[in-house]
Amino acid sequence: MARILLVEDNPLNAKLARVILERAGYRVEVAADAPEAEQSIRAMRPDLILMDLGLPGKDGYTLTHELRQAPETHDIPVLAVTSFAMKGDEQKAMEAGCSGYLTKPISRESMLREVRGLLDRSSGPDGTPRAEGI
Ligand code: MN
């Protein structure tokens, strides 16, 4: 089953998203800020990253942009999750290199639909995630 890194600084939001994803069968790790996320990415090689854009310190836009520049992370899909439900944020997230965008409060249905869609898109013809085994 696919590995998902959840980057979220709010413990309650992180817990909610983790429960939704784990019940759907995904393996989930949580990182609360950019340094933790960078460490987890190296350790677990996630198939997908759920990225809260509002993080303390380095924000999710900057972190996503950096992941896009690095050869070892540039093809990991990043699904932006944000409470900044403001006009222009979706475009800003896409410009930073996010592959999709979810607005808080998160609904189970929309989260799982986006996650499945992005994992399908990044899978090989046999359904194996491309990042597997690298
Ligand atoms: Mn946040």
Short mmCIF file of C-alpha atoms and ligand atoms in Angstrom, two decimals:
data_model
loop_
_atom_site.label_atom_id
_atom_site.label_comp_id
_atom_site.label_asym_id
_atom_site.label_seq_id
_atom_site.Cartn_x
_atom_site.Cartn_y
_atom_site.Cartn_z
CA MET A 1 0.00 0.00 0.00
CA ALA A 2 1.15 3.50 -0.78
CA ARG A 3 3.14 5.53 1.72
CA ILE A 4 1.90 9.03 2.45
CA LEU A 5 3.76 11.77 4.27
CA LEU A 6 1.40 14.18 5.98
CA VAL A 7 3.02 17.57 6.61
CA GLU A 8 0.77 19.37 9.11
CA ASP A 9 1.62 21.50 12.15
CA ASN A 10 -1.82 21.38 13.75
CA PRO A 11 -2.00 18.17 15.84
CA LEU A 12 -5.79 17.89 15.58
CA ASN A 13 -5.79 18.29 11.79
CA ALA A 14 -2.93 15.82 11.55
CA LYS A 15 -4.78 13.26 13.66
CA LEU A 16 -7.98 13.61 11.62
CA ALA A 17 -6.19 13.23 8.30
CA ARG A 18 -4.12 10.31 9.60
CA VAL A 19 -7.24 8.44 10.71
CA ILE A 20 -8.95 9.00 7.36
CA LEU A 21 -5.90 7.81 5.40
CA GLU A 22 -5.04 4.85 7.64
CA ARG A 23 -8.63 3.59 7.56
CA ALA A 24 -8.37 3.70 3.77
CA GLY A 25 -5.30 1.44 4.07
CA TYR A 26 -2.45 3.89 3.50
CA ARG A 27 0.75 3.91 5.53
CA VAL A 28 1.03 7.39 7.02
CA GLU A 29 3.79 9.37 8.68
CA VAL A 30 3.33 12.86 10.06
CA ALA A 31 5.81 15.74 10.01
CA ALA A 32 5.05 19.01 11.83
CA ASP A 33 7.40 21.32 9.94
CA ALA A 34 9.77 21.51 6.98
CA PRO A 35 12.88 20.03 8.70
CA GLU A 36 10.84 17.06 9.95
CA ALA A 37 9.34 16.64 6.50
CA GLU A 38 12.76 16.64 4.82
CA GLN A 39 13.98 13.99 7.27
CA SER A 40 10.88 11.81 6.75
CA ILE A 41 11.12 12.09 2.97
CA ARG A 42 14.66 10.73 3.06
CA ALA A 43 13.70 7.95 5.49
CA MET A 44 10.39 6.73 4.03
CA ARG A 45 10.44 7.74 0.35
CA PRO A 46 6.72 8.66 0.28
CA ASP A 47 4.59 7.97 -2.79
CA LEU A 48 2.58 11.12 -2.06
CA ILE A 49 2.94 14.16 0.19
CA LEU A 50 -0.02 15.97 1.74
CA MET A 51 1.28 19.47 2.33
CA ASP A 52 -0.22 21.97 4.70
CA LEU A 53 0.82 25.29 3.16
CA GLY A 54 0.75 27.20 6.45
CA LEU A 55 3.71 25.85 8.43
CA PRO A 56 5.84 27.52 11.10
CA GLY A 57 9.21 28.55 9.69
CA LYS A 58 9.59 27.46 6.08
CA ASP A 59 6.09 27.38 4.59
CA GLY A 60 4.56 24.71 2.40
CA TYR A 61 4.92 26.72 -0.81
CA THR A 62 8.67 27.09 -0.29
CA LEU A 63 9.14 23.47 0.76
CA THR A 64 7.18 22.22 -2.27
CA HIS A 65 9.19 24.44 -4.58
CA GLU A 66 12.43 23.03 -3.14
CA LEU A 67 11.21 19.43 -3.49
CA ARG A 68 10.45 20.15 -7.15
CA GLN A 69 14.04 21.30 -7.73
CA ALA A 70 15.70 18.23 -6.17
CA PRO A 71 16.22 15.22 -8.50
CA GLU A 72 15.37 12.70 -5.79
CA THR A 73 12.03 14.33 -4.91
CA HIS A 74 10.92 16.16 -8.04
CA ASP A 75 8.41 13.49 -9.12
CA ILE A 76 6.70 12.88 -5.76
CA PRO A 77 3.17 14.28 -6.11
CA VAL A 78 2.31 16.99 -3.57
CA LEU A 79 -1.31 17.58 -2.61
CA ALA A 80 -1.67 21.04 -1.04
CA VAL A 81 -3.93 21.33 1.99
CA THR A 82 -4.73 24.78 3.23
CA SER A 83 -7.16 26.86 5.21
CA PHE A 84 -6.17 29.94 3.24
CA ALA A 85 -9.40 29.75 1.26
CA MET A 86 -8.52 32.87 -0.59
CA LYS A 87 -8.60 33.63 -4.26
CA GLY A 88 -5.17 33.11 -5.77
CA ASP A 89 -3.95 30.49 -3.29
CA GLU A 90 -4.73 27.57 -5.57
CA GLN A 91 -2.77 29.21 -8.38
CA LYS A 92 0.09 29.99 -5.99
CA ALA A 93 0.13 26.34 -4.85
CA MET A 94 0.20 25.08 -8.44
CA GLU A 95 2.98 27.53 -9.32
CA ALA A 96 5.02 26.19 -6.38
CA GLY A 97 4.70 22.73 -7.95
CA CYS A 98 1.74 21.19 -6.12
CA SER A 99 -0.19 18.58 -8.10
CA GLY A 100 -3.55 19.21 -6.46
CA TYR A 101 -5.26 21.37 -3.88
CA LEU A 102 -7.62 20.73 -0.96
CA THR A 103 -9.27 23.39 1.18
CA LYS A 104 -9.87 22.92 4.92
CA PRO A 105 -12.06 21.82 6.56
CA ILE A 106 -11.14 18.51 4.95
CA SER A 107 -13.87 16.10 3.96
CA ARG A 108 -13.03 12.41 3.91
CA GLU A 109 -14.48 11.99 0.43
CA SER A 110 -12.60 14.83 -1.22
CA MET A 111 -9.32 13.88 0.47
CA LEU A 112 -9.49 10.23 -0.60
CA ARG A 113 -10.62 11.13 -4.11
CA GLU A 114 -7.66 13.47 -4.61
CA VAL A 115 -5.18 11.06 -3.01
CA ARG A 116 -6.33 8.14 -5.21
CA GLY A 117 -6.28 10.32 -8.30
CA LEU A 118 -2.71 11.47 -7.73
CA LEU A 119 -1.45 7.99 -6.82
CA ASP A 120 -3.07 6.54 -9.96
CA ARG A 121 -1.48 9.21 -12.10
CA SER A 122 2.00 8.52 -10.71
CA SER A 123 1.72 4.73 -10.95
CA GLY A 124 3.20 2.56 -13.62
CA PRO A 125 1.03 0.45 -15.95
CA ASP A 126 0.99 -2.42 -13.44
CA GLY A 127 -0.24 -0.13 -10.68
CA THR A 128 3.09 -0.12 -8.85
CA PRO A 129 4.05 3.33 -7.62
CA ARG A 130 7.05 4.56 -9.58
CA ALA A 131 8.90 5.55 -6.42
CA GLU A 132 8.69 1.98 -5.06
CA GLY A 133 12.08 0.43 -4.44
CA ILE A 134 14.14 3.49 -5.29
MN MN B 1 -0.72 24.89 9.41
#
